[in-house]
Amino acid sequence: MNKCCVVGLGYIGLPTAIILANKGIHVSGFDINPEIVNKVNKGESHIFEPNLKVALKKAINSGNFLANIIPSKADYFIIAVPTPLKKNGQSIPEANIDLVLKSIRSIAPYLEKGNSIIIESTSPVGTTKVIARLIFDITGFDDKEIMFAYCPERVLPGNIMQELIFNDRIIGGLNNQSSVKCLQLYKKFCKGKIHITDSKTAELAKLSENAYRDLNIAFANEISMVCDNLGINDKELIKLTNYHPRVNILNPSCGVGGHCIAVDPWFIASAAPHITPLIQTSRKVNLFKTEWVFNKIINLINEYKNEKKLSPQLGIFGFTFKPDSDDTRESPALFIIKKLLKKNFKIKVCEPNLEYYEGIQLISHEEALKSDILIFLVSHRSFKNLIIENKFILDFCGIINHK
């Protein structure tokens, strides 16, 4: 158990590879993007995570970690590639596991008897069995010769390094032998409890976690829209409601983004479309909230024009998918900004966690505060306690204290 090949050096693959290498395991990081490979081998990360760069340099200097554009032989192969939604225009999108299947085909020539394949990519129920059949067809090995397991990550961007180590993990083996074999690897670095189950249960557990979170956010977002309709301060309403000992309404937002919550519930809905009305509705509520926010902005722009007789300058604060992160995947705030840009509104954008984003000019919050209308979409810490006077304000993330 001295070698591990991590396929996909993104938000999960790269931190996982680094942690394994710093635990004394020889790790080969495989990514099809040569720019990422070159950058990583220089000790430079293409993603921002606290403590990641220091840990990366330590892993490289130890001689235990090297990135490459081809796979290598290993005892364990960890698949950590994206599983986006298919863009098929259907009312219930389906998962696209093409990158997972492509990764499996790419490592097949390097497999040897006794190897283990671990899927960490979020996947529809049954994916582990699908990739096992694919490997058996390609290589001729069987389930006693190659081990398969599904082990979903449970991390929060901005704290990935810590959570990979300390969070509980689920290992869903294709059979008990696979679970036991993969447990040996995760015990090397995981300090949380490790729970053993079958692969289908592990796959659905990951999807259920994010569908549950989507549902809770949807309730908060819907309540915020009801409050607006009734002329009630949603922040005050939620604060008062949460004094109930068994109630904990989340803070509303401009929608839901990220690689998990905005995507994974559809994997369940597409597998059981006729018995998942609640999951489907939660997704639709959170998507609608983003459109609702956009329309609220348009309405305020029109009010400003009617009152001032001129077009306003918009100062927009934040467009990553979550606070204090540089991650823009599926960001509702970014969707809103791009939609406003298409309408040729005058926009200044402040995103303190990014130095550059193609197509959007980034400025300081001091400069953005000079705008006529201030729009807060993401509750970054650096936006707290800003001094704002005599401005039109739309606060969709509950960060600004104003009357």
mmCIF file of C-alpha atoms in Angstrom:
data_model
loop_
_atom_site.group_PDB
_atom_site.id
_atom_site.type_symbol
_atom_site.label_atom_id
_atom_site.label_comp_id
_atom_site.label_asym_id
_atom_site.label_seq_id
_atom_site.Cartn_x
_atom_site.Cartn_y
_atom_site.Cartn_z
ATOM 1 C CA MET A 1 0.000 0.000 0.000
ATOM 2 C CA ASN A 2 2.765 2.394 -0.920
ATOM 3 C CA LYS A 3 1.415 3.923 -4.129
ATOM 4 C CA CYS A 4 -1.687 5.896 -4.981
ATOM 5 C CA CYS A 5 -2.774 7.511 -8.264
ATOM 6 C CA VAL A 6 -5.218 10.414 -7.880
ATOM 7 C CA VAL A 7 -7.132 11.130 -11.066
ATOM 8 C CA GLY A 8 -8.193 14.771 -11.324
ATOM 9 C CA LEU A 9 -6.281 17.521 -9.519
ATOM 10 C CA GLY A 10 -9.154 19.865 -8.730
ATOM 11 C CA TYR A 11 -10.770 21.036 -5.508
ATOM 12 C CA ILE A 12 -10.901 17.484 -4.089
ATOM 13 C CA GLY A 13 -8.204 15.581 -5.954
ATOM 14 C CA LEU A 14 -5.318 17.946 -5.290
ATOM 15 C CA PRO A 15 -5.864 18.333 -1.510
ATOM 16 C CA THR A 16 -6.396 14.567 -1.196
ATOM 17 C CA ALA A 17 -3.187 13.840 -3.091
ATOM 18 C CA ILE A 18 -1.242 16.291 -0.926
ATOM 19 C CA ILE A 19 -2.567 14.857 2.345
ATOM 20 C CA LEU A 20 -1.745 11.286 1.273
ATOM 21 C CA ALA A 21 1.764 12.278 0.184
ATOM 22 C CA ASN A 22 2.416 14.006 3.492
ATOM 23 C CA LYS A 23 1.370 10.788 5.252
ATOM 24 C CA GLY A 24 4.205 8.927 3.529
ATOM 25 C CA ILE A 25 2.326 7.446 0.574
ATOM 26 C CA HIS A 26 3.849 7.773 -2.896
ATOM 27 C CA VAL A 27 1.269 9.692 -4.910
ATOM 28 C CA SER A 28 1.005 10.274 -8.628
ATOM 29 C CA GLY A 29 -1.413 13.038 -9.533
ATOM 30 C CA PHE A 30 -2.960 12.599 -12.973
ATOM 31 C CA ASP A 31 -4.671 15.478 -14.773
ATOM 32 C CA ILE A 32 -5.294 15.977 -18.495
ATOM 33 C CA ASN A 33 -4.593 19.720 -18.204
ATOM 34 C CA PRO A 34 -0.821 20.260 -18.698
ATOM 35 C CA GLU A 35 -1.007 23.776 -17.258
ATOM 36 C CA ILE A 36 -2.355 22.415 -13.970
ATOM 37 C CA VAL A 37 0.294 19.660 -13.927
ATOM 38 C CA ASN A 38 3.144 22.106 -14.557
ATOM 39 C CA LYS A 39 1.892 24.552 -11.973
ATOM 40 C CA VAL A 40 1.434 21.877 -9.311
ATOM 41 C CA ASN A 41 4.908 20.453 -9.877
ATOM 42 C CA LYS A 42 6.324 23.947 -9.289
ATOM 43 C CA GLY A 43 4.571 24.057 -5.925
ATOM 44 C CA GLU A 44 1.903 26.456 -7.163
ATOM 45 C CA SER A 45 -1.782 25.718 -6.694
ATOM 46 C CA HIS A 46 -4.399 26.638 -9.294
ATOM 47 C CA ILE A 47 -7.049 26.767 -6.555
ATOM 48 C CA PHE A 48 -7.121 28.803 -3.364
ATOM 49 C CA GLU A 49 -7.430 26.967 -0.077
ATOM 50 C CA PRO A 50 -5.947 28.003 3.279
ATOM 51 C CA ASN A 51 -2.768 26.022 4.045
ATOM 52 C CA LEU A 52 -2.864 24.248 0.671
ATOM 53 C CA LYS A 53 0.212 25.866 -0.847
ATOM 54 C CA VAL A 54 2.410 25.138 2.174
ATOM 55 C CA ALA A 55 1.227 21.524 2.282
ATOM 56 C CA LEU A 56 1.805 21.182 -1.484
ATOM 57 C CA LYS A 57 5.418 22.326 -1.239
ATOM 58 C CA LYS A 58 5.980 19.953 1.659
ATOM 59 C CA ALA A 59 4.579 17.054 -0.363
ATOM 60 C CA ILE A 60 6.757 17.837 -3.379
ATOM 61 C CA ASN A 61 9.901 18.335 -1.293
ATOM 62 C CA SER A 62 9.305 14.991 0.418
ATOM 63 C CA GLY A 63 9.577 13.253 -2.940
ATOM 64 C CA ASN A 64 6.207 11.572 -2.381
ATOM 65 C CA PHE A 65 4.177 13.622 -4.846
ATOM 66 C CA LEU A 66 4.471 14.268 -8.569
ATOM 67 C CA ALA A 67 1.814 15.343 -11.061
ATOM 68 C CA ASN A 68 1.671 13.997 -14.609
ATOM 69 C CA ILE A 69 -0.496 14.066 -17.734
ATOM 70 C CA ILE A 70 -0.696 10.277 -17.823
ATOM 71 C CA PRO A 71 -1.657 7.778 -15.094
ATOM 72 C CA SER A 72 0.839 5.476 -13.430
ATOM 73 C CA LYS A 73 0.710 2.076 -11.773
ATOM 74 C CA ALA A 74 -0.477 2.175 -8.184
ATOM 75 C CA ASP A 75 -2.074 0.150 -5.418
ATOM 76 C CA TYR A 76 -5.017 2.551 -5.171
ATOM 77 C CA PHE A 77 -6.644 4.706 -7.845
ATOM 78 C CA ILE A 78 -8.820 7.579 -6.580
ATOM 79 C CA ILE A 79 -11.187 9.134 -9.122
ATOM 80 C CA ALA A 80 -11.922 12.793 -8.302
ATOM 81 C CA VAL A 81 -13.218 14.335 -11.525
ATOM 82 C CA PRO A 82 -16.323 16.524 -12.053
ATOM 83 C CA THR A 83 -19.783 15.087 -12.679
ATOM 84 C CA PRO A 84 -21.782 17.990 -14.127
ATOM 85 C CA LEU A 85 -25.346 17.968 -15.367
ATOM 86 C CA LYS A 86 -26.180 17.035 -18.933
ATOM 87 C CA LYS A 87 -27.247 20.060 -20.919
ATOM 88 C CA ASN A 88 -30.173 18.348 -22.604
ATOM 89 C CA GLY A 89 -32.880 20.916 -21.955
ATOM 90 C CA GLN A 90 -34.988 18.481 -19.936
ATOM 91 C CA SER A 91 -37.048 19.646 -16.971
ATOM 92 C CA ILE A 92 -35.164 17.189 -14.767
ATOM 93 C CA PRO A 93 -31.455 17.278 -15.684
ATOM 94 C CA GLU A 94 -29.435 14.073 -15.522
ATOM 95 C CA ALA A 95 -25.887 13.488 -14.327
ATOM 96 C CA ASN A 96 -23.077 13.427 -16.852
ATOM 97 C CA ILE A 97 -20.551 10.769 -15.769
ATOM 98 C CA ASP A 98 -18.547 10.882 -19.005
ATOM 99 C CA LEU A 99 -15.434 12.155 -17.212
ATOM 100 C CA VAL A 100 -15.658 9.334 -14.665
ATOM 101 C CA LEU A 101 -15.934 6.745 -17.448
ATOM 102 C CA LYS A 102 -13.103 8.403 -19.373
ATOM 103 C CA SER A 103 -10.940 8.304 -16.233
ATOM 104 C CA ILE A 104 -11.694 4.606 -15.752
ATOM 105 C CA ARG A 105 -10.702 3.819 -19.323
ATOM 106 C CA SER A 106 -7.499 5.815 -18.918
ATOM 107 C CA ILE A 107 -6.328 3.853 -15.860
ATOM 108 C CA ALA A 108 -7.385 0.428 -17.159
ATOM 109 C CA PRO A 109 -4.020 -0.318 -18.876
ATOM 110 C CA TYR A 110 -2.202 0.361 -15.586
ATOM 111 C CA LEU A 111 -4.261 -1.976 -13.410
ATOM 112 C CA GLU A 112 -2.840 -5.084 -11.772
ATOM 113 C CA LYS A 113 -4.362 -7.822 -9.676
ATOM 114 C CA GLY A 114 -4.998 -6.613 -6.127
ATOM 115 C CA ASN A 115 -5.480 -2.943 -7.066
ATOM 116 C CA SER A 116 -8.345 -0.835 -5.685
ATOM 117 C CA ILE A 117 -10.428 1.797 -7.475
ATOM 118 C CA ILE A 118 -12.147 4.411 -5.321
ATOM 119 C CA ILE A 119 -14.725 6.831 -6.713
ATOM 120 C CA GLU A 120 -14.904 10.144 -4.851
ATOM 121 C CA SER A 121 -16.724 12.001 -7.639
ATOM 122 C CA THR A 122 -20.365 12.658 -6.760
ATOM 123 C CA SER A 123 -22.261 10.098 -8.809
ATOM 124 C CA PRO A 124 -25.736 8.693 -9.475
ATOM 125 C CA VAL A 125 -26.723 5.564 -7.604
ATOM 126 C CA GLY A 126 -25.247 2.520 -9.327
ATOM 127 C CA THR A 127 -22.171 4.257 -10.777
ATOM 128 C CA THR A 128 -19.685 2.114 -8.836
ATOM 129 C CA LYS A 129 -21.244 -1.025 -10.303
ATOM 130 C CA VAL A 130 -21.164 0.524 -13.772
ATOM 131 C CA ILE A 131 -17.451 1.282 -13.602
ATOM 132 C CA ALA A 132 -16.740 -2.165 -12.155
ATOM 133 C CA ARG A 133 -18.448 -3.821 -15.137
ATOM 134 C CA LEU A 134 -16.480 -1.554 -17.469
ATOM 135 C CA ILE A 135 -13.172 -2.583 -15.883
ATOM 136 C CA PHE A 136 -14.117 -6.254 -15.957
ATOM 137 C CA ASP A 137 -14.953 -5.970 -19.668
ATOM 138 C CA ILE A 138 -11.718 -4.144 -20.517
ATOM 139 C CA THR A 139 -9.263 -6.082 -18.365
ATOM 140 C CA GLY A 140 -10.808 -9.480 -17.737
ATOM 141 C CA PHE A 141 -10.309 -9.098 -13.977
ATOM 142 C CA ASP A 142 -13.171 -9.948 -11.595
ATOM 143 C CA ASP A 143 -14.398 -8.552 -8.272
ATOM 144 C CA LYS A 144 -11.973 -10.735 -6.310
ATOM 145 C CA GLU A 145 -8.993 -9.343 -8.218
ATOM 146 C CA ILE A 146 -9.859 -5.616 -8.382
ATOM 147 C CA MET A 147 -11.532 -3.846 -5.462
ATOM 148 C CA PHE A 148 -14.114 -1.094 -5.964
ATOM 149 C CA ALA A 149 -15.590 1.399 -3.500
ATOM 150 C CA TYR A 150 -17.438 4.683 -3.420
ATOM 151 C CA CYS A 151 -16.152 7.164 -0.821
ATOM 152 C CA PRO A 152 -17.766 10.622 -1.122
ATOM 153 C CA GLU A 153 -16.054 13.738 0.146
ATOM 154 C CA ARG A 154 -17.850 15.963 2.671
ATOM 155 C CA VAL A 155 -15.899 19.186 2.568
ATOM 156 C CA LEU A 156 -16.586 22.897 2.587
ATOM 157 C CA PRO A 157 -14.507 25.060 0.209
ATOM 158 C CA GLY A 158 -12.343 27.297 2.350
ATOM 159 C CA ASN A 159 -11.704 24.528 4.875
ATOM 160 C CA ILE A 160 -11.011 21.527 2.643
ATOM 161 C CA MET A 161 -7.658 20.504 4.122
ATOM 162 C CA GLN A 162 -9.056 20.269 7.640
ATOM 163 C CA GLU A 163 -12.319 18.623 6.713
ATOM 164 C CA LEU A 164 -10.702 15.914 4.578
ATOM 165 C CA ILE A 165 -8.855 14.824 7.700
ATOM 166 C CA PHE A 166 -11.372 15.348 10.499
ATOM 167 C CA ASN A 167 -14.801 14.729 8.928
ATOM 168 C CA ASP A 168 -16.449 11.322 9.158
ATOM 169 C CA ARG A 169 -16.254 9.313 5.949
ATOM 170 C CA ILE A 170 -18.395 6.660 4.290
ATOM 171 C CA ILE A 171 -16.840 3.758 2.421
ATOM 172 C CA GLY A 172 -19.265 1.874 0.222
ATOM 173 C CA GLY A 173 -17.573 -1.198 -1.146
ATOM 174 C CA LEU A 174 -18.784 -3.256 -4.064
ATOM 175 C CA ASN A 175 -18.334 -6.136 -1.617
ATOM 176 C CA ASN A 176 -16.987 -6.499 1.920
ATOM 177 C CA GLN A 177 -13.490 -7.322 0.660
ATOM 178 C CA SER A 178 -13.416 -4.002 -1.210
ATOM 179 C CA SER A 179 -14.593 -2.052 1.837
ATOM 180 C CA VAL A 180 -11.906 -3.579 4.061
ATOM 181 C CA LYS A 181 -9.184 -2.924 1.501
ATOM 182 C CA CYS A 182 -10.133 0.725 0.978
ATOM 183 C CA LEU A 183 -10.539 1.258 4.710
ATOM 184 C CA GLN A 184 -6.800 0.607 5.065
ATOM 185 C CA LEU A 185 -6.036 3.651 2.904
ATOM 186 C CA TYR A 186 -8.441 6.083 4.583
ATOM 187 C CA LYS A 187 -7.264 5.082 8.038
ATOM 188 C CA LYS A 188 -3.867 6.483 7.048
ATOM 189 C CA PHE A 189 -5.141 10.072 7.134
ATOM 190 C CA CYS A 190 -8.775 10.241 8.270
ATOM 191 C CA LYS A 191 -9.221 11.076 11.962
ATOM 192 C CA GLY A 192 -13.010 11.111 11.787
ATOM 193 C CA LYS A 193 -15.086 7.970 12.091
ATOM 194 C CA ILE A 194 -15.170 5.773 8.987
ATOM 195 C CA HIS A 195 -18.507 4.082 8.310
ATOM 196 C CA ILE A 196 -18.743 0.985 6.130
ATOM 197 C CA THR A 197 -21.729 0.270 3.871
ATOM 198 C CA ASP A 198 -22.458 -0.894 0.327
ATOM 199 C CA SER A 199 -21.721 1.232 -2.737
ATOM 200 C CA LYS A 200 -25.350 2.100 -3.619
ATOM 201 C CA THR A 201 -26.113 3.290 -0.082
ATOM 202 C CA ALA A 202 -22.942 5.403 -0.011
ATOM 203 C CA GLU A 203 -23.830 6.971 -3.368
ATOM 204 C CA LEU A 204 -27.336 7.887 -2.221
ATOM 205 C CA ALA A 205 -26.045 9.138 1.145
ATOM 206 C CA LYS A 206 -23.891 11.741 -0.604
ATOM 207 C CA LEU A 207 -26.789 12.885 -2.775
ATOM 208 C CA SER A 208 -29.187 12.942 0.175
ATOM 209 C CA GLU A 209 -26.868 15.144 2.234
ATOM 210 C CA ASN A 210 -26.898 17.849 -0.423
ATOM 211 C CA ALA A 211 -30.591 17.480 -1.272
ATOM 212 C CA TYR A 212 -31.357 17.996 2.431
ATOM 213 C CA ARG A 213 -29.271 21.169 2.497
ATOM 214 C CA ASP A 214 -30.913 22.407 -0.712
ATOM 215 C CA LEU A 215 -34.335 21.903 0.859
ATOM 216 C CA ASN A 216 -33.424 23.911 3.956
ATOM 217 C CA ILE A 217 -32.022 26.752 1.882
ATOM 218 C CA ALA A 218 -35.132 26.713 -0.297
ATOM 219 C CA PHE A 219 -37.341 27.221 2.754
ATOM 220 C CA ALA A 220 -35.267 30.230 3.855
ATOM 221 C CA ASN A 221 -35.314 31.682 0.348
ATOM 222 C CA GLU A 222 -39.064 31.226 -0.009
ATOM 223 C CA ILE A 223 -39.747 32.794 3.395
ATOM 224 C CA SER A 224 -37.574 35.775 2.414
ATOM 225 C CA MET A 225 -39.699 36.318 -0.697
ATOM 226 C CA VAL A 226 -42.915 36.022 1.336
ATOM 227 C CA CYS A 227 -41.565 38.624 3.774
ATOM 228 C CA ASP A 228 -40.776 40.988 0.935
ATOM 229 C CA ASN A 229 -44.281 40.531 -0.450
ATOM 230 C CA LEU A 230 -45.862 41.272 2.957
ATOM 231 C CA GLY A 231 -43.552 44.162 3.876
ATOM 232 C CA ILE A 232 -41.796 42.263 6.684
ATOM 233 C CA ASN A 233 -38.076 42.359 7.468
ATOM 234 C CA ASP A 234 -36.948 38.802 6.699
ATOM 235 C CA LYS A 235 -33.857 39.025 8.910
ATOM 236 C CA GLU A 236 -35.941 40.051 11.911
ATOM 237 C CA LEU A 237 -38.523 37.366 11.148
ATOM 238 C CA ILE A 238 -35.919 34.583 10.936
ATOM 239 C CA LYS A 239 -34.159 35.808 14.065
ATOM 240 C CA LEU A 240 -37.389 35.713 16.065
ATOM 241 C CA THR A 241 -38.475 32.362 14.635
ATOM 242 C CA ASN A 242 -35.152 30.769 15.498
ATOM 243 C CA TYR A 243 -35.706 31.475 19.194
ATOM 244 C CA HIS A 244 -37.910 28.387 19.083
ATOM 245 C CA PRO A 245 -35.729 25.590 20.532
ATOM 246 C CA ARG A 246 -36.402 23.232 17.623
ATOM 247 C CA VAL A 247 -36.301 25.704 14.724
ATOM 248 C CA ASN A 248 -33.220 26.812 12.807
ATOM 249 C CA ILE A 249 -34.089 28.642 9.587
ATOM 250 C CA LEU A 250 -30.997 29.387 7.527
ATOM 251 C CA ASN A 251 -30.065 32.788 6.156
ATOM 252 C CA PRO A 252 -31.617 33.470 2.736
ATOM 253 C CA SER A 253 -29.401 34.151 -0.255
ATOM 254 C CA CYS A 254 -29.586 35.040 -3.934
ATOM 255 C CA GLY A 255 -29.795 31.354 -4.815
ATOM 256 C CA VAL A 256 -27.680 28.218 -4.497
ATOM 257 C CA GLY A 257 -24.342 27.561 -6.158
ATOM 258 C CA GLY A 258 -21.329 25.315 -5.912
ATOM 259 C CA HIS A 259 -20.397 21.903 -7.199
ATOM 260 C CA CYS A 260 -22.720 19.984 -4.860
ATOM 261 C CA ILE A 261 -25.956 21.523 -3.604
ATOM 262 C CA ALA A 262 -26.901 23.144 -6.909
ATOM 263 C CA VAL A 263 -26.329 19.892 -8.820
ATOM 264 C CA ASP A 264 -26.646 16.733 -6.728
ATOM 265 C CA PRO A 265 -30.397 16.835 -5.931
ATOM 266 C CA TRP A 266 -31.102 16.436 -9.647
ATOM 267 C CA PHE A 267 -29.246 13.091 -9.567
ATOM 268 C CA ILE A 268 -31.904 11.767 -7.184
ATOM 269 C CA ALA A 269 -34.798 13.411 -9.025
ATOM 270 C CA SER A 270 -33.740 12.030 -12.410
ATOM 271 C CA ALA A 271 -33.469 8.521 -10.957
ATOM 272 C CA ALA A 272 -36.970 8.681 -9.427
ATOM 273 C CA PRO A 273 -38.844 11.534 -11.138
ATOM 274 C CA HIS A 274 -42.351 10.503 -10.096
ATOM 275 C CA ILE A 275 -41.701 10.211 -6.350
ATOM 276 C CA THR A 276 -39.431 13.228 -5.684
ATOM 277 C CA PRO A 277 -41.737 16.296 -5.820
ATOM 278 C CA LEU A 278 -40.169 17.825 -2.703
ATOM 279 C CA ILE A 279 -36.587 17.549 -3.991
ATOM 280 C CA GLN A 280 -37.598 18.917 -7.393
ATOM 281 C CA THR A 281 -39.519 21.802 -5.843
ATOM 282 C CA SER A 282 -36.571 22.765 -3.638
ATOM 283 C CA ARG A 283 -34.368 23.021 -6.710
ATOM 284 C CA LYS A 284 -36.984 25.099 -8.521
ATOM 285 C CA VAL A 285 -37.436 27.450 -5.531
ATOM 286 C CA ASN A 286 -33.700 28.133 -5.329
ATOM 287 C CA LEU A 287 -33.437 28.676 -9.078
ATOM 288 C CA PHE A 288 -36.454 30.985 -8.942
ATOM 289 C CA LYS A 289 -34.876 32.983 -6.094
ATOM 290 C CA THR A 290 -32.013 33.938 -8.409
ATOM 291 C CA GLU A 291 -34.469 35.193 -11.047
ATOM 292 C CA TRP A 292 -36.433 36.985 -8.321
ATOM 293 C CA VAL A 293 -33.272 38.778 -7.165
ATOM 294 C CA PHE A 294 -32.496 39.833 -10.725
ATOM 295 C CA ASN A 295 -36.004 41.246 -11.120
ATOM 296 C CA LYS A 296 -35.734 43.111 -7.797
ATOM 297 C CA ILE A 297 -32.582 44.770 -9.113
ATOM 298 C CA ILE A 298 -34.292 45.724 -12.365
ATOM 299 C CA ASN A 299 -37.233 47.205 -10.445
ATOM 300 C CA LEU A 300 -34.928 49.350 -8.290
ATOM 301 C CA ILE A 301 -33.050 50.542 -11.377
ATOM 302 C CA ASN A 302 -36.347 51.647 -12.894
ATOM 303 C CA GLU A 303 -37.359 53.397 -9.651
ATOM 304 C CA TYR A 304 -34.029 55.228 -9.617
ATOM 305 C CA LYS A 305 -34.458 56.302 -13.230
ATOM 306 C CA ASN A 306 -37.947 57.620 -12.530
ATOM 307 C CA GLU A 307 -36.789 59.555 -9.464
ATOM 308 C CA LYS A 308 -33.391 60.828 -10.639
ATOM 309 C CA LYS A 309 -34.084 60.987 -14.368
ATOM 310 C CA LEU A 310 -30.809 59.228 -15.172
ATOM 311 C CA SER A 311 -29.368 55.709 -15.327
ATOM 312 C CA PRO A 312 -27.678 54.560 -12.101
ATOM 313 C CA GLN A 313 -24.222 53.150 -11.576
ATOM 314 C CA LEU A 314 -24.505 49.730 -9.887
ATOM 315 C CA GLY A 315 -21.970 48.670 -7.274
ATOM 316 C CA ILE A 316 -22.146 44.893 -6.878
ATOM 317 C CA PHE A 317 -20.488 43.156 -3.956
ATOM 318 C CA GLY A 318 -19.442 39.521 -4.362
ATOM 319 C CA PHE A 319 -19.971 36.842 -6.994
ATOM 320 C CA THR A 320 -18.351 33.640 -5.722
ATOM 321 C CA PHE A 321 -20.820 30.912 -4.831
ATOM 322 C CA LYS A 322 -20.126 31.164 -1.092
ATOM 323 C CA PRO A 323 -18.602 33.677 1.345
ATOM 324 C CA ASP A 324 -14.831 34.034 1.670
ATOM 325 C CA SER A 325 -14.024 31.702 -1.216
ATOM 326 C CA ASP A 326 -12.674 32.132 -4.745
ATOM 327 C CA ASP A 327 -14.938 29.383 -6.095
ATOM 328 C CA THR A 328 -17.444 30.574 -8.720
ATOM 329 C CA ARG A 329 -18.875 27.208 -9.797
ATOM 330 C CA GLU A 330 -22.648 27.460 -10.418
ATOM 331 C CA SER A 331 -22.641 30.837 -8.657
ATOM 332 C CA PRO A 332 -26.079 32.501 -8.702
ATOM 333 C CA ALA A 333 -24.442 35.883 -8.047
ATOM 334 C CA LEU A 334 -22.246 35.466 -11.120
ATOM 335 C CA PHE A 335 -25.319 34.487 -13.144
ATOM 336 C CA ILE A 336 -27.045 37.702 -12.050
ATOM 337 C CA ILE A 337 -24.034 39.869 -12.907
ATOM 338 C CA LYS A 338 -23.664 38.351 -16.372
ATOM 339 C CA LYS A 339 -27.356 38.874 -17.027
ATOM 340 C CA LEU A 340 -27.078 42.528 -15.983
ATOM 341 C CA LEU A 341 -24.031 42.998 -18.210
ATOM 342 C CA LYS A 342 -25.970 41.664 -21.183
ATOM 343 C CA LYS A 343 -28.467 44.492 -20.639
ATOM 344 C CA ASN A 344 -25.583 47.005 -20.752
ATOM 345 C CA PHE A 345 -26.139 48.467 -17.294
ATOM 346 C CA LYS A 346 -23.310 50.472 -15.778
ATOM 347 C CA ILE A 347 -21.716 48.064 -13.281
ATOM 348 C CA LYS A 348 -18.803 48.117 -10.869
ATOM 349 C CA VAL A 349 -17.977 44.772 -9.262
ATOM 350 C CA CYS A 350 -16.074 44.076 -6.059
ATOM 351 C CA GLU A 351 -14.949 40.497 -5.452
ATOM 352 C CA PRO A 352 -12.134 40.542 -2.853
ATOM 353 C CA ASN A 353 -11.299 36.853 -3.256
ATOM 354 C CA LEU A 354 -10.361 37.129 -6.928
ATOM 355 C CA GLU A 355 -7.707 39.181 -8.689
ATOM 356 C CA TYR A 356 -9.097 38.578 -12.159
ATOM 357 C CA TYR A 357 -12.197 37.224 -13.853
ATOM 358 C CA GLU A 358 -12.593 37.250 -17.606
ATOM 359 C CA GLY A 359 -15.238 39.656 -18.822
ATOM 360 C CA ILE A 360 -15.710 41.427 -15.478
ATOM 361 C CA GLN A 361 -13.677 44.401 -14.302
ATOM 362 C CA LEU A 362 -12.931 44.066 -10.592
ATOM 363 C CA ILE A 363 -12.518 47.054 -8.289
ATOM 364 C CA SER A 364 -12.054 47.743 -4.577
ATOM 365 C CA HIS A 365 -15.003 48.029 -2.238
ATOM 366 C CA GLU A 366 -14.090 51.694 -1.688
ATOM 367 C CA GLU A 367 -14.587 52.339 -5.395
ATOM 368 C CA ALA A 368 -17.771 50.245 -5.547
ATOM 369 C CA LEU A 369 -19.243 52.241 -2.635
ATOM 370 C CA LYS A 370 -19.246 55.342 -4.840
ATOM 371 C CA SER A 371 -22.003 53.778 -6.985
ATOM 372 C CA ASP A 372 -25.586 54.999 -6.967
ATOM 373 C CA ILE A 373 -27.118 51.597 -6.097
ATOM 374 C CA LEU A 374 -25.282 49.115 -3.865
ATOM 375 C CA ILE A 375 -26.146 45.434 -4.336
ATOM 376 C CA PHE A 376 -24.833 42.843 -1.889
ATOM 377 C CA LEU A 377 -24.961 39.283 -3.236
ATOM 378 C CA VAL A 378 -22.359 37.417 -1.143
ATOM 379 C CA SER A 379 -21.629 37.956 2.559
ATOM 380 C CA HIS A 380 -17.833 38.138 2.482
ATOM 381 C CA ARG A 381 -16.280 39.105 5.825
ATOM 382 C CA SER A 382 -14.607 42.139 4.255
ATOM 383 C CA PHE A 383 -18.045 43.634 3.508
ATOM 384 C CA LYS A 384 -19.071 43.732 7.149
ATOM 385 C CA ASN A 385 -19.177 47.057 8.975
ATOM 386 C CA LEU A 386 -18.946 49.148 5.820
ATOM 387 C CA ILE A 387 -20.049 52.722 6.371
ATOM 388 C CA ILE A 388 -22.877 53.468 3.949
ATOM 389 C CA GLU A 389 -24.859 56.694 3.838
ATOM 390 C CA ASN A 390 -27.605 57.971 1.566
ATOM 391 C CA LYS A 391 -27.547 55.102 -0.909
ATOM 392 C CA PHE A 392 -30.069 52.883 -2.589
ATOM 393 C CA ILE A 393 -29.274 49.427 -1.190
ATOM 394 C CA LEU A 394 -30.308 45.877 -1.985
ATOM 395 C CA ASP A 395 -28.916 43.386 0.529
ATOM 396 C CA PHE A 396 -29.646 39.801 -0.511
ATOM 397 C CA CYS A 397 -27.201 38.129 1.868
ATOM 398 C CA GLY A 398 -27.965 39.796 5.213
ATOM 399 C CA ILE A 399 -24.581 41.384 5.759
ATOM 400 C CA ILE A 400 -25.304 45.109 5.891
ATOM 401 C CA ASN A 401 -26.941 46.751 8.882
ATOM 402 C CA HIS A 402 -29.042 49.526 7.480
ATOM 403 C CA LYS A 403 -32.513 50.948 7.845
#
